[in-house]
Coordinates of C-alpha atoms in Angstrom, one line a residue:
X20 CA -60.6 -93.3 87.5
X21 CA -64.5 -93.1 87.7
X22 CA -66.4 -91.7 90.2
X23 CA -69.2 -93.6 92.7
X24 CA -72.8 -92.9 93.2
X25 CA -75.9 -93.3 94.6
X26 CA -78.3 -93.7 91.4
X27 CA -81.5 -94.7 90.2
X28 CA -81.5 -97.3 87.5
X29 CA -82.8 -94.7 84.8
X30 CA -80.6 -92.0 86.3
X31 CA -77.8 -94.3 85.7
X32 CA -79.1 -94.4 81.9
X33 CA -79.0 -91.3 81.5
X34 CA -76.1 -90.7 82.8
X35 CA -74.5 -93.4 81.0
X36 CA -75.5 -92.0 77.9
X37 CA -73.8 -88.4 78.8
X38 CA -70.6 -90.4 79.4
X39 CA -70.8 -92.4 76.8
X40 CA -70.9 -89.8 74.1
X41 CA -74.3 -89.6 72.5
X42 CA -75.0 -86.8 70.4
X43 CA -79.2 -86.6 71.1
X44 CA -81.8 -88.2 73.0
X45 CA -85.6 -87.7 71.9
X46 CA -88.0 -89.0 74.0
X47 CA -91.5 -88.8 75.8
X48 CA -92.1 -89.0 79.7
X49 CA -94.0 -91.9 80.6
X50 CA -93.8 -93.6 83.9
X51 CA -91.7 -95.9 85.1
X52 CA -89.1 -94.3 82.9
X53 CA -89.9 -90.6 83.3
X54 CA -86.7 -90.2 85.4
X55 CA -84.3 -90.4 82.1
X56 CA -85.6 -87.3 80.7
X57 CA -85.9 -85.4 84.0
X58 CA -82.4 -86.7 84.5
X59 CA -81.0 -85.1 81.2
X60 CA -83.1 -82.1 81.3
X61 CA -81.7 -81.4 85.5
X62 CA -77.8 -82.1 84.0
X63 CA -78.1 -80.1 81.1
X64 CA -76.2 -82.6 78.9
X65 CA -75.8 -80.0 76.1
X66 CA -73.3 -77.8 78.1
X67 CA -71.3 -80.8 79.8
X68 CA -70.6 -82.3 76.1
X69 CA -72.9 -80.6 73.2
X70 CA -75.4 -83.7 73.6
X71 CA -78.9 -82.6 72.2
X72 CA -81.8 -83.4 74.5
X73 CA -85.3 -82.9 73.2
X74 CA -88.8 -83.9 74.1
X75 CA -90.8 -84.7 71.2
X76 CA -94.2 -84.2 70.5
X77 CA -94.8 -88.4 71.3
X78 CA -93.4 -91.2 71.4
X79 CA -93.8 -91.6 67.3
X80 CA -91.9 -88.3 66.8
X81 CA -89.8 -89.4 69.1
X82 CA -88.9 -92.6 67.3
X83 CA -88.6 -90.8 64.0
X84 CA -86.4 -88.1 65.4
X85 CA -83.5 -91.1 66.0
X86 CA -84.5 -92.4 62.8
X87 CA -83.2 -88.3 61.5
X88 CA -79.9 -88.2 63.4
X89 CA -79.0 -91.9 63.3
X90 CA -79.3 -91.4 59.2
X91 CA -76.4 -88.7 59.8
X92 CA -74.3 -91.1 61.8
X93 CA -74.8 -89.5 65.1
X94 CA -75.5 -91.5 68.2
X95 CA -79.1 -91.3 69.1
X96 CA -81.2 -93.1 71.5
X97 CA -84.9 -93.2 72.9
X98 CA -86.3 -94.3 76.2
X99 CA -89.9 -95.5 77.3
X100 CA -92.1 -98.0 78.7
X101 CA -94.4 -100.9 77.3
X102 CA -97.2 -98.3 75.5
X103 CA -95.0 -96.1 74.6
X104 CA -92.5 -98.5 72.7
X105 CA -95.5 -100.2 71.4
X106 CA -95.9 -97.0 69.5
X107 CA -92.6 -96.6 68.5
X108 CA -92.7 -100.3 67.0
X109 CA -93.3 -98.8 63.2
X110 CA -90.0 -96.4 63.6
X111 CA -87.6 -99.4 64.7
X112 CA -88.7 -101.3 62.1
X113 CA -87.9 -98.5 59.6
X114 CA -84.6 -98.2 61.3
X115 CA -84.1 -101.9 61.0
X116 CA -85.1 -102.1 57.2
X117 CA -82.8 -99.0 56.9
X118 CA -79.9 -100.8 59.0
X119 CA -79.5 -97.8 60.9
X120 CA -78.1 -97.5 64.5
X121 CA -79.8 -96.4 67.6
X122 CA -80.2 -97.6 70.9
X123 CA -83.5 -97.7 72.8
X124 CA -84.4 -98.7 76.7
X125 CA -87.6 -100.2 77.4
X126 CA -88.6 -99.6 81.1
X127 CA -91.2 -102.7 80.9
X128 CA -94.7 -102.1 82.7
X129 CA -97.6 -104.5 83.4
X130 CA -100.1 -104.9 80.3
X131 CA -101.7 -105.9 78.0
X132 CA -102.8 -102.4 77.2
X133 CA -102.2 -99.3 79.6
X134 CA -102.5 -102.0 82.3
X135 CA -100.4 -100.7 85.1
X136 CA -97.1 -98.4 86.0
X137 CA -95.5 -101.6 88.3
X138 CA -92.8 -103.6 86.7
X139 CA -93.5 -106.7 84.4
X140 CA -91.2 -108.7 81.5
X141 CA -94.3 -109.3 79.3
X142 CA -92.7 -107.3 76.5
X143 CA -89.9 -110.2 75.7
X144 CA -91.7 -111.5 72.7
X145 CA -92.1 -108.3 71.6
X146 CA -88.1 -107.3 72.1
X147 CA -86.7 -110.6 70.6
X148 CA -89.2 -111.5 67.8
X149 CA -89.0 -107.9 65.9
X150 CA -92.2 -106.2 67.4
X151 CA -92.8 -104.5 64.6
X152 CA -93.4 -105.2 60.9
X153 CA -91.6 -107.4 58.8
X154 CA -88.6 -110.2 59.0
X155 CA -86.4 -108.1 61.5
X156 CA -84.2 -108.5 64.6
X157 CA -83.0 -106.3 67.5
X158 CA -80.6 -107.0 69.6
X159 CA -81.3 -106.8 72.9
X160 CA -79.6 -106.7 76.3
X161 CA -81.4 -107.5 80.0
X162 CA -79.8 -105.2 82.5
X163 CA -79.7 -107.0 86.2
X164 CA -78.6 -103.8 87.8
X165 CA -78.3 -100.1 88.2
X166 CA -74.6 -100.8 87.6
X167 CA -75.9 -102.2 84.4
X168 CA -78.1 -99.7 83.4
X169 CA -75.3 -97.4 82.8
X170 CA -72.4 -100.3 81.7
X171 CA -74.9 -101.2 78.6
X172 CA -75.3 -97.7 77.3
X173 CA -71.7 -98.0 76.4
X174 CA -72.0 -101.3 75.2
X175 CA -75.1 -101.0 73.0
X176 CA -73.4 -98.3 70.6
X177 CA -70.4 -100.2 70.0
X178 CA -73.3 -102.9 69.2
X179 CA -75.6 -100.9 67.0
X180 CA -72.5 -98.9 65.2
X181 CA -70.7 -102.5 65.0
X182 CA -73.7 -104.4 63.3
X183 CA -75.6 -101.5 61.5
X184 CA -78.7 -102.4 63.6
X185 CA -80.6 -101.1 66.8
X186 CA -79.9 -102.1 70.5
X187 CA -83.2 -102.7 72.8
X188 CA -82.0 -102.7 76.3
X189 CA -84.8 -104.5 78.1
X190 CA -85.4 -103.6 81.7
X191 CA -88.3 -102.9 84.1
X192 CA -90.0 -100.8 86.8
X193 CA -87.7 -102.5 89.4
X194 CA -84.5 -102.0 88.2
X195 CA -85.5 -98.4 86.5
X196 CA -86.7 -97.5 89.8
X197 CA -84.3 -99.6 92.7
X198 CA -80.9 -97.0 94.0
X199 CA -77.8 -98.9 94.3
X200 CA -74.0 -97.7 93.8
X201 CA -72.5 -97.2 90.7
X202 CA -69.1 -96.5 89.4
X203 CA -69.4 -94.0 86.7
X204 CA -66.5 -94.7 84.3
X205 CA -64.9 -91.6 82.8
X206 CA -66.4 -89.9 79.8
X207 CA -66.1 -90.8 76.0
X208 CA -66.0 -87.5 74.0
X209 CA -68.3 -87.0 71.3
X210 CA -66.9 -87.6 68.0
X211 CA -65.8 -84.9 65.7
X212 CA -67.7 -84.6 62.0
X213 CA -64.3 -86.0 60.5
X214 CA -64.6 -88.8 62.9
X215 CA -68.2 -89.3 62.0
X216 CA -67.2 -88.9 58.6
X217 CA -64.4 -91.6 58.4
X218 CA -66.4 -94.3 60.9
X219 CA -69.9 -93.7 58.9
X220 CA -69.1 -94.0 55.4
X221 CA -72.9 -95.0 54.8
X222 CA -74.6 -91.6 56.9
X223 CA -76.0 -88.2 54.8
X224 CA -73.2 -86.1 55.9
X225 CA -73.0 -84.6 52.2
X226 CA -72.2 -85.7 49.0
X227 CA -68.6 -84.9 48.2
X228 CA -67.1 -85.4 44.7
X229 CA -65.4 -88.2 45.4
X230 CA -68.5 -90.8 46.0
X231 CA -72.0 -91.4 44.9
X232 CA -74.7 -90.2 46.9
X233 CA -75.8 -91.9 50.6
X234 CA -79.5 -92.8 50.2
X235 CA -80.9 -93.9 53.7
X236 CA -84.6 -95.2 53.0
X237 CA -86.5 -98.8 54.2
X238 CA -88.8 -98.3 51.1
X239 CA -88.2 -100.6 48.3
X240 CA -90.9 -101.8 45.5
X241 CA -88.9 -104.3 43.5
X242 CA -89.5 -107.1 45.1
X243 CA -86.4 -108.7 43.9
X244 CA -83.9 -106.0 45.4
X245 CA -86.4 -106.3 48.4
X246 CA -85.8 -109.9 49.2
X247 CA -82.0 -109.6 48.6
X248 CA -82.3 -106.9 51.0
X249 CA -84.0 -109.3 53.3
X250 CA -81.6 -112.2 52.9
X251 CA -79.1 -109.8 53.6
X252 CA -80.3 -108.7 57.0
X253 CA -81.1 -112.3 57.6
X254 CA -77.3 -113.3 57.4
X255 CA -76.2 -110.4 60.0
X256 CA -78.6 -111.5 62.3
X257 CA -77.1 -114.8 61.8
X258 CA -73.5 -113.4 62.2
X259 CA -74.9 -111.9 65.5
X260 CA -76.3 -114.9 66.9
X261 CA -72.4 -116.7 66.4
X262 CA -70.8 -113.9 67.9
X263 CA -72.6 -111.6 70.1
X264 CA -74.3 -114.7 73.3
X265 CA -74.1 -113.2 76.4
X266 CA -74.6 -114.8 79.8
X267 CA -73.6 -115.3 83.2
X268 CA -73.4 -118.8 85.5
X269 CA -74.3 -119.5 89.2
X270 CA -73.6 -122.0 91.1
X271 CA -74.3 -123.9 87.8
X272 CA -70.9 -126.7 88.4
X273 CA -72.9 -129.2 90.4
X274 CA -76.0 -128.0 89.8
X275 CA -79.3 -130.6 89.4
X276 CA -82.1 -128.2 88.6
X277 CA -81.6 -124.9 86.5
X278 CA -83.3 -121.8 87.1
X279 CA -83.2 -119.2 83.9
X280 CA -84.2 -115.8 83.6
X281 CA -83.5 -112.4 83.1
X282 CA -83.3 -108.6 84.3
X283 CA -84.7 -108.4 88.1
X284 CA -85.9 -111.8 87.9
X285 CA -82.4 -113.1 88.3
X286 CA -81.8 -112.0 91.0
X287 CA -84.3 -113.0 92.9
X288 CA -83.6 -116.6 91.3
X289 CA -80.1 -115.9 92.5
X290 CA -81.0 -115.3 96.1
X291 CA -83.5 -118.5 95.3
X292 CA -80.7 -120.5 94.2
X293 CA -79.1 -119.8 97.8
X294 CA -82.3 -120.2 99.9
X295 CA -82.6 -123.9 97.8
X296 CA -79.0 -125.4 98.5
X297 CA -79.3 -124.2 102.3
X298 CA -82.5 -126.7 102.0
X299 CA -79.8 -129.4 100.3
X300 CA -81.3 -129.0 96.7
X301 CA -79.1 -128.4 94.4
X302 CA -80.0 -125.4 92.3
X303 CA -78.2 -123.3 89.8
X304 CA -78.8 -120.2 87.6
X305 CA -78.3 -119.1 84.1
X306 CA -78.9 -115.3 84.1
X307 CA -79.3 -114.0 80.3
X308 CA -77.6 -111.2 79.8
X309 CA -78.4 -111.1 75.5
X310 CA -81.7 -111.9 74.7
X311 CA -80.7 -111.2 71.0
X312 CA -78.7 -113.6 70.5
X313 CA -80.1 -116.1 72.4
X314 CA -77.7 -118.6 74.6
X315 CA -79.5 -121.4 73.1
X316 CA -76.0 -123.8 72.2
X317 CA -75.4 -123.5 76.3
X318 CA -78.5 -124.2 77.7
X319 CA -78.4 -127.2 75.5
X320 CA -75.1 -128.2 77.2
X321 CA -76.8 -127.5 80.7
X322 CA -80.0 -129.9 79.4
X323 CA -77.9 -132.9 79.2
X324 CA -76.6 -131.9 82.9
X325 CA -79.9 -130.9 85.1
X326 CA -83.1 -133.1 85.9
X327 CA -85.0 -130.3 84.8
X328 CA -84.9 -126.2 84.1
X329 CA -87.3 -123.1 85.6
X330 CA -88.0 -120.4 83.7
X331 CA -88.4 -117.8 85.9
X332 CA -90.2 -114.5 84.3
X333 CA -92.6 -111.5 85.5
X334 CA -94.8 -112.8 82.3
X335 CA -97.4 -115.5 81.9
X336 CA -94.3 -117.2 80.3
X337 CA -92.6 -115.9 77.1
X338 CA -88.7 -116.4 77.7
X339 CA -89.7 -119.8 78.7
X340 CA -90.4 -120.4 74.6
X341 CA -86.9 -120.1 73.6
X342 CA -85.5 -122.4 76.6
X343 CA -88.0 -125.0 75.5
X344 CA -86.6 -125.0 72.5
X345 CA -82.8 -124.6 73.3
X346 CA -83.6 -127.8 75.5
X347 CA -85.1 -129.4 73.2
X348 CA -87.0 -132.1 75.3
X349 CA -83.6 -133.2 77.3
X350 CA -85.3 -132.5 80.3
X351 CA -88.8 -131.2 81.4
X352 CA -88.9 -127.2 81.3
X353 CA -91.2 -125.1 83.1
X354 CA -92.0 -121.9 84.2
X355 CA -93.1 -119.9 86.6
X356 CA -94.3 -116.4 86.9
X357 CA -95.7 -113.4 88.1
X358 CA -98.3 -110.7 86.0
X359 CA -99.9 -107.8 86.2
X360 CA -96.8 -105.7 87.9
X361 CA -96.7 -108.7 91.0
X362 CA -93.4 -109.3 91.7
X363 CA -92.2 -112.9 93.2
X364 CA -90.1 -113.7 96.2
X365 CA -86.8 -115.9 96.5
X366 CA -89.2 -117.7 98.5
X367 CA -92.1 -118.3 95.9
X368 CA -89.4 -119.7 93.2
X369 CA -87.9 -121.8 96.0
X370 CA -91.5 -123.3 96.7
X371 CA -91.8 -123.3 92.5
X372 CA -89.2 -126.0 92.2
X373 CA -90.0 -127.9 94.9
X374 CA -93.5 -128.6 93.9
X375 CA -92.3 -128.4 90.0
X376 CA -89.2 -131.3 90.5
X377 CA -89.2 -132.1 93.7
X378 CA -92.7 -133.3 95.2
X379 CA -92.5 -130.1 98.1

């Protein structure tokens, strides 16, 4: 029936993973994520369930290592933070071009460059606009809690399995770091090599008689069979945008100015939302749970509700791009935000309305 605990957010992961079934985890330690691959190597995944755990020479061999076990159909995953993702950028684009599975957490950290080890969101661009090279997509999820953190692992392979297509779960130093309770749903064995076999009819598992060989590659010089390649990518990522939208509503019925955001940002815009309707403003929040697909269509409907919409982000305003143009000048949009690993108060994004909307 699932057990309780007291967990870090990338303790959760990790665990999350275990229970979820993953065959192998390759990563590199890098703060604030280190905790995932101290978590696997003190649990000692291998004898609870057979799940490999390595710690690769980098974060590039890393990357390439999922690239390996995801072309056999197994469920592998990475973890890391803003640098180290940066260099994993080339990899997930080969996965992409490949349409292989994977799933990979970015703990985000304060930039531009090595910048700091404190929490930030400045890596959304680089999540939801592909990151790497070429006319790719990821999906990508925004954990809000340490509940989360371990709820998406499970999520993100029926995702990247589903869609042929790697999952970006998209947190930070605050909610990789932060303890809470979490109920640990009950594990998901591993699946057997006939399993694999039947679910994976694309993987290099061996070429029995009966089919033509599985070539897994990202490399292709006609250009033709290139852009046909690309067109078809182009209409998954389409298909995933009409089926896969997730998001959550608060206090968002009545609601007459709209605060958006994501990850630990939402909930401090929750708690904002509170701290504003106790001063008689009447404020609401859309939390994104997918930022990959977008929830453009319903913050569209909201526009035509709301005198006007926050983006609230731990960025010099990113996020606040796509609510622009989900809005779609209905109603003034703004943002406001923190950088550098800062983190804002309920208090601040109170004030930030006020003065935004309001005349405070």
């Amino acid at each position: 029936m699932g057990e309780l605990k007291l967990m870090k957010g990338n303790e959760a992961f990790a665990e999350g993973a275990i229970r979820a079934g993953a065959d192998a985890y390759f990563g590199y330690p890098i703060t604030p994520q280190s905790e995932v691959l101290e978590y696997f190597m003190a649990e000692k995944p291998y004898e609870r369930t057979g799940m490999v755990v390595l710690q690769a020479e980098s974060e590039v061999a890393a990357i390439n290592m999922v690239y390996g076990a995801a072309s056999t159909g197994k469920r592998a995953m990475t973890s890391s933070s803003s640098p180290g993702i940066s260099l994993k950028m080339e990899g997930i684009s080969y996965m992409a071009g490949a349409e292989l599975p994977g799933v990979i957490l970015n703990v985000v950290r304060g930039g531009p460059g090595l910048g700091t080890i404190q929490p930030s969101q400045a890596d959304y661009f680089q999540a939801t606009k592909g990151g790497g090279h070429g006319d790719y997509r990821l999906i990508v999820l925004a954990p809000s809690s340490v509940q989360e953190m371990f709820d998406f692992v499970r999520l993100a392979f029926d995702l990247t399995f589903k869609y042929r297509n790697p999952v970006m779960l998209l947190s930070d130093g605050v909610i990789g770091q932060m303890m809470e309770k979490v109920l640990l749903a009950d594990p998901i064995p591993r699946r057997t090599d006939e399993e694999l076999i039947k679910e994976c009819p694309w993987a290099t598992t061996g070429k029995p008689k009966t089919r033509e060989r599985n070539i897994i590659t990202s490399l292709n010089l006609d250009s033709a069979v290139q852009e046909k390649h690309n067109i078809h990518l182009q209409e998954k990522y389409r298909k995933i945008e009409e089926t896969e939208v997730r998001f959550e509503e608060f206090e968002v019925e009545d609601a007459e100015y709209l605060y958006v955001a994501y990850g630990s940002s939402a909930r401090i815009a929750q708690k904002a939302v509170q701290l504003a309707r106790a001063k008689g403003i009447k404020a609401g929040l859309i939390r994104l749970i997918s930022l990959f697909p977008f929830p453009k269509q319903r913050i569209g409907e909201l526009a035509g509700r709301v005198k006007g919409m926050l983006a609230i982000e731990m960025s010099a305003g990113q996020m606040v791009e796509d609510v622009r143009l989900a809005v779609n000048g209905k109603v003034p949009v703004d943002h406001y935000g923190r950088m550098g690993g800062m983190v804002p108060s309920p208090e601040e994004v109170v004030i930030a309305l006020e003065k935004k909307y309001i005349g405070g």
